[in-house]
């Protein structure tokens, strides 16, 4: 008895194509996600820009680090010098002030006029054993009740270690006064204990300690507590300087090495 002939199954693949009951199977479509980012290869320009940016950030970091290290080193050196040498600011005092002229003329036809002449003796002291001061010329201004009454100057000089220097200067003035200045000055001249005199001196100073040298810095010396009297006749009057006191405003910058 012969075997039945095999018939092709309807689900079999015909010519490599899957079929169902003689019909080809549907091909699955590839899913597409619209939110998916499309890969774009980075260009050489973008990579170079990022590399330059990283290099710039690195340079800025090392620059800031170097500046901070230098500032820290300067602070350590300054602290060490202060502990070792304990530097002091310079000291000033007025030992004598002679008033040769203090004439105030008033008139109804012309402005009030003030003429003054002072002879000033000043002591500059350096209390340091390891520090030298180099002063530039001084500009001197005299005031009485905030009214400027004279100007003068001092030559440049050096103040050595633990030393004091005696200086002399002439302060004079000739000027017209406005109503406010005249009223203020007249009030001071009527005081029984004498009219107040303030001496203000401005200059620049450079300091040197061993191999260290500073830059030039501004310095202002203000001397108060002086009482003057108007001279009688041609003889000068001597102002009272017993209660006088000079204050020094000194701003020191960072030290630097000098070879």
Short mmCIF file of C-alpha atoms in Angstrom, two decimals:
data_model
loop_
_atom_site.label_atom_id
_atom_site.label_comp_id
_atom_site.label_asym_id
_atom_site.label_seq_id
_atom_site.Cartn_x
_atom_site.Cartn_y
_atom_site.Cartn_z
CA UNK A 1 0.00 0.00 0.00
CA UNK A 2 1.56 3.19 -1.13
CA UNK A 3 2.19 6.08 1.24
CA UNK A 4 0.17 9.15 0.70
CA UNK A 5 1.99 11.90 -1.02
CA UNK A 6 2.91 14.84 1.15
CA UNK A 7 1.32 18.14 0.31
CA UNK A 8 2.83 21.42 1.09
CA UNK A 9 1.52 23.02 4.25
CA UNK A 10 -0.28 26.26 3.78
CA UNK A 11 1.83 27.77 6.50
CA UNK A 12 5.11 26.83 4.92
CA UNK A 13 7.43 29.31 3.34
CA UNK A 14 7.24 29.59 -0.39
CA UNK A 15 10.34 30.92 -2.15
CA UNK A 16 11.74 32.04 1.20
CA UNK A 17 8.65 34.12 1.99
CA UNK A 18 6.52 33.31 5.00
CA UNK A 19 2.92 32.67 4.10
CA UNK A 20 -0.27 31.98 5.93
CA UNK A 21 -2.85 29.99 4.02
CA UNK A 22 -1.08 30.98 0.88
CA UNK A 23 -0.89 34.69 1.75
CA UNK A 24 2.43 36.35 2.64
CA UNK A 25 2.90 37.47 6.30
CA UNK A 26 2.96 41.24 6.96
CA UNK A 27 6.42 42.72 7.43
CA UNK A 28 6.94 44.40 10.82
CA UNK A 29 7.65 48.11 10.45
CA UNK A 30 10.54 49.70 12.41
CA UNK A 31 9.37 51.80 15.32
CA UNK A 32 10.25 55.55 15.14
CA UNK A 33 10.56 57.70 18.25
CA UNK A 34 10.25 61.40 17.40
CA UNK A 35 11.85 62.37 20.77
CA UNK A 36 14.96 60.38 20.15
CA UNK A 37 18.03 62.57 19.57
CA UNK A 38 19.72 62.07 16.29
CA UNK A 39 23.42 61.39 16.67
CA UNK A 40 25.51 64.04 15.06
CA UNK A 41 29.26 63.58 15.11
CA UNK A 42 31.13 66.53 16.68
CA UNK A 43 33.11 68.58 14.31
CA UNK A 44 36.80 69.28 14.73
CA UNK A 45 36.03 72.97 15.38
CA UNK A 46 33.87 72.16 18.43
CA UNK A 47 36.52 69.85 19.85
CA UNK A 48 39.16 72.53 19.37
CA UNK A 49 36.99 75.18 21.04
CA UNK A 50 36.43 72.98 24.08
CA UNK A 51 40.15 72.26 24.26
CA UNK A 52 40.99 76.00 24.18
CA UNK A 53 38.38 76.69 26.85
CA UNK A 54 39.84 74.03 29.12
CA UNK A 55 43.34 75.43 28.60
CA UNK A 56 42.13 78.96 29.46
CA UNK A 57 40.46 77.75 32.66
CA UNK A 58 43.62 75.92 33.64
CA UNK A 59 45.75 79.03 33.07
CA UNK A 60 43.35 81.18 35.14
CA UNK A 61 43.43 78.68 37.97
CA UNK A 62 47.24 78.61 38.12
CA UNK A 63 47.43 82.41 37.85
CA UNK A 64 45.07 82.90 40.78
CA UNK A 65 46.95 80.25 42.75
CA UNK A 66 50.28 82.00 42.06
CA UNK A 67 48.92 85.39 43.15
CA UNK A 68 47.52 83.92 46.36
CA UNK A 69 50.82 82.19 47.08
CA UNK A 70 52.75 85.44 46.51
CA UNK A 71 50.38 87.35 48.79
CA UNK A 72 50.72 84.70 51.47
CA UNK A 73 54.51 84.80 51.18
CA UNK A 74 54.53 88.60 51.45
CA UNK A 75 52.31 88.42 54.54
CA UNK A 76 54.62 85.86 56.15
CA UNK A 77 57.70 87.98 55.40
CA UNK A 78 56.00 91.11 56.74
CA UNK A 79 54.94 89.34 59.92
CA UNK A 80 58.45 87.95 60.41
CA UNK A 81 60.00 91.40 59.97
CA UNK A 82 57.54 92.95 62.39
CA UNK A 83 58.31 90.31 65.03
CA UNK A 84 62.09 90.59 64.56
CA UNK A 85 62.45 94.38 64.25
CA UNK A 86 59.11 95.75 65.56
CA UNK A 87 59.22 98.92 63.41
CA UNK A 88 57.73 102.19 64.68
CA UNK A 89 56.37 105.13 62.71
CA UNK A 90 58.37 108.38 62.71
CA UNK A 91 57.71 111.00 65.37
CA UNK A 92 57.46 114.78 64.96
CA UNK A 93 57.25 117.62 67.46
CA UNK A 94 57.25 121.42 67.28
CA UNK A 95 59.77 122.91 69.70
CA UNK A 96 59.40 126.59 68.79
CA UNK A 97 57.02 128.84 66.87
CA UNK A 98 57.72 132.56 66.65
CA UNK A 99 55.08 134.87 65.23
CA UNK A 100 56.82 137.79 63.56
CA UNK A 101 53.72 139.19 61.85
CA UNK A 102 49.99 138.74 62.28
CA UNK A 103 48.32 141.77 60.73
CA UNK A 104 44.63 141.87 59.96
CA UNK A 105 43.42 144.97 58.12
CA UNK A 106 39.77 145.71 57.55
CA UNK A 107 38.22 148.44 55.47
CA UNK A 108 34.77 149.31 54.22
CA UNK A 109 36.10 150.15 50.76
CA UNK A 110 38.23 147.01 50.19
CA UNK A 111 38.26 143.36 51.31
CA UNK A 112 39.86 142.44 54.63
CA UNK A 113 43.52 141.51 54.21
CA UNK A 114 45.69 139.20 56.34
CA UNK A 115 49.50 139.23 56.40
CA UNK A 116 51.42 136.64 58.44
CA UNK A 117 54.99 135.52 59.08
CA UNK A 118 56.00 132.57 61.28
CA UNK A 119 59.37 130.98 62.10
CA UNK A 120 58.96 127.27 62.82
CA UNK A 121 61.38 124.83 64.47
CA UNK A 122 60.55 121.16 64.05
CA UNK A 123 62.11 117.93 65.35
CA UNK A 124 61.83 114.74 63.27
CA UNK A 125 62.71 111.60 65.21
CA UNK A 126 63.36 108.08 63.99
CA UNK A 127 62.94 105.64 66.91
CA UNK A 128 63.94 102.55 64.89
CA UNK A 129 67.28 100.75 65.13
CA UNK A 130 67.02 99.03 61.74
CA UNK A 131 64.88 101.39 59.67
CA UNK A 132 65.87 104.50 57.67
CA UNK A 133 63.41 107.13 56.37
CA UNK A 134 64.01 109.12 53.18
CA UNK A 135 61.75 112.18 53.06
CA UNK A 136 60.87 114.24 50.02
CA UNK A 137 60.29 118.03 50.39
CA UNK A 138 57.52 118.98 52.81
CA UNK A 139 54.58 121.26 52.06
CA UNK A 140 53.58 123.22 55.18
CA UNK A 141 50.18 124.85 55.75
CA UNK A 142 49.15 126.80 58.85
CA UNK A 143 45.51 127.13 59.95
CA UNK A 144 43.64 129.02 62.64
CA UNK A 145 40.00 128.05 63.24
CA UNK A 146 40.00 126.27 59.83
CA UNK A 147 41.20 129.48 58.12
CA UNK A 148 44.43 129.15 56.16
CA UNK A 149 46.91 131.72 57.49
CA UNK A 150 50.22 130.75 55.87
CA UNK A 151 52.26 128.41 53.67
CA UNK A 152 55.83 127.18 53.67
CA UNK A 153 58.12 124.29 52.75
CA UNK A 154 60.93 122.09 54.00
CA UNK A 155 63.78 120.60 52.00
CA UNK A 156 64.14 116.85 51.55
CA UNK A 157 66.19 115.02 54.16
CA UNK A 158 67.13 111.55 55.45
CA UNK A 159 66.38 110.32 58.96
CA UNK A 160 68.90 107.70 60.03
CA UNK A 161 68.54 104.85 62.47
CA UNK A 162 67.63 105.93 66.00
CA UNK A 163 68.27 109.55 65.13
CA UNK A 164 66.53 112.92 65.33
CA UNK A 165 66.80 115.89 62.97
CA UNK A 166 66.15 119.55 63.78
CA UNK A 167 64.45 121.48 60.96
CA UNK A 168 63.54 125.12 60.47
CA UNK A 169 60.99 126.61 58.13
CA UNK A 170 59.39 129.97 57.34
CA UNK A 171 55.60 130.09 56.99
CA UNK A 172 54.03 133.23 55.55
CA UNK A 173 50.86 134.43 53.90
CA UNK A 174 49.22 137.44 52.30
CA UNK A 175 45.60 137.07 51.28
CA UNK A 176 42.17 138.64 51.21
CA UNK A 177 39.53 137.13 53.49
CA UNK A 178 35.86 136.57 52.82
CA UNK A 179 33.22 137.42 55.41
CA UNK A 180 33.03 133.92 56.90
CA UNK A 181 36.82 133.59 57.27
CA UNK A 182 37.08 137.09 58.76
CA UNK A 183 34.42 136.36 61.38
CA UNK A 184 36.05 133.05 62.38
CA UNK A 185 39.54 134.55 62.58
CA UNK A 186 38.43 137.57 64.61
CA UNK A 187 36.76 135.28 67.12
CA UNK A 188 40.01 133.38 67.61
CA UNK A 189 42.16 136.49 67.97
CA UNK A 190 39.98 137.70 70.86
CA UNK A 191 40.67 134.61 73.01
CA UNK A 192 42.63 135.37 76.18
CA UNK A 193 44.71 132.18 76.02
CA UNK A 194 45.74 132.91 72.44
CA UNK A 195 44.43 132.00 69.02
CA UNK A 196 44.73 128.35 67.96
CA UNK A 197 47.35 127.37 65.38
CA UNK A 198 47.40 124.07 63.49
CA UNK A 199 50.45 123.10 61.44
CA UNK A 200 49.86 120.56 58.67
CA UNK A 201 52.75 119.02 56.72
CA UNK A 202 52.49 116.75 53.67
CA UNK A 203 55.25 114.80 51.97
CA UNK A 204 56.25 111.36 50.66
CA UNK A 205 58.65 109.00 52.39
CA UNK A 206 60.57 105.90 51.38
CA UNK A 207 61.69 103.35 53.97
CA UNK A 208 64.62 100.95 53.94
CA UNK A 209 65.33 98.02 56.25
CA UNK A 210 68.41 95.92 55.57
CA UNK A 211 67.95 94.69 51.96
CA UNK A 212 64.25 95.58 51.88
CA UNK A 213 62.98 98.84 50.46
CA UNK A 214 59.46 100.24 50.23
CA UNK A 215 57.89 102.40 47.57
CA UNK A 216 57.22 106.07 48.23
CA UNK A 217 54.12 106.55 50.32
CA UNK A 218 52.20 109.63 51.34
CA UNK A 219 52.54 110.95 54.85
CA UNK A 220 50.69 113.73 56.64
CA UNK A 221 51.80 115.27 59.94
CA UNK A 222 49.22 117.34 61.82
CA UNK A 223 50.34 119.32 64.86
CA UNK A 224 47.63 120.75 67.14
CA UNK A 225 47.43 122.34 70.57
CA UNK A 226 49.50 125.44 69.68
CA UNK A 227 48.41 128.80 71.09
CA UNK A 228 49.70 132.00 69.49
CA UNK A 229 49.51 135.68 70.38
CA UNK A 230 49.59 138.72 68.13
CA UNK A 231 53.03 140.38 68.33
CA UNK A 232 53.22 143.85 69.84
CA UNK A 233 55.22 146.20 67.69
CA UNK A 234 58.26 144.83 65.84
CA UNK A 235 59.16 142.20 68.42
CA UNK A 236 57.95 138.69 67.52
CA UNK A 237 55.77 136.79 69.96
CA UNK A 238 56.46 133.21 71.03
CA UNK A 239 53.61 130.77 70.72
CA UNK A 240 52.91 128.21 73.43
CA UNK A 241 53.81 124.69 72.25
CA UNK A 242 53.74 122.94 75.63
CA UNK A 243 50.41 121.21 74.88
CA UNK A 244 51.17 120.63 71.21
CA UNK A 245 50.94 117.14 69.76
CA UNK A 246 51.79 115.90 66.27
CA UNK A 247 49.92 112.98 64.75
CA UNK A 248 51.35 111.00 61.85
CA UNK A 249 49.19 109.42 59.16
CA UNK A 250 51.41 106.91 57.39
CA UNK A 251 50.25 104.24 54.94
CA UNK A 252 52.82 101.55 54.31
CA UNK A 253 52.60 99.45 51.13
CA UNK A 254 53.88 95.94 50.58
CA UNK A 255 57.63 95.57 50.95
CA UNK A 256 59.74 94.49 48.03
CA UNK A 257 63.23 93.07 47.70
CA UNK A 258 65.95 95.45 46.60
CA UNK A 259 69.38 94.24 45.48
#
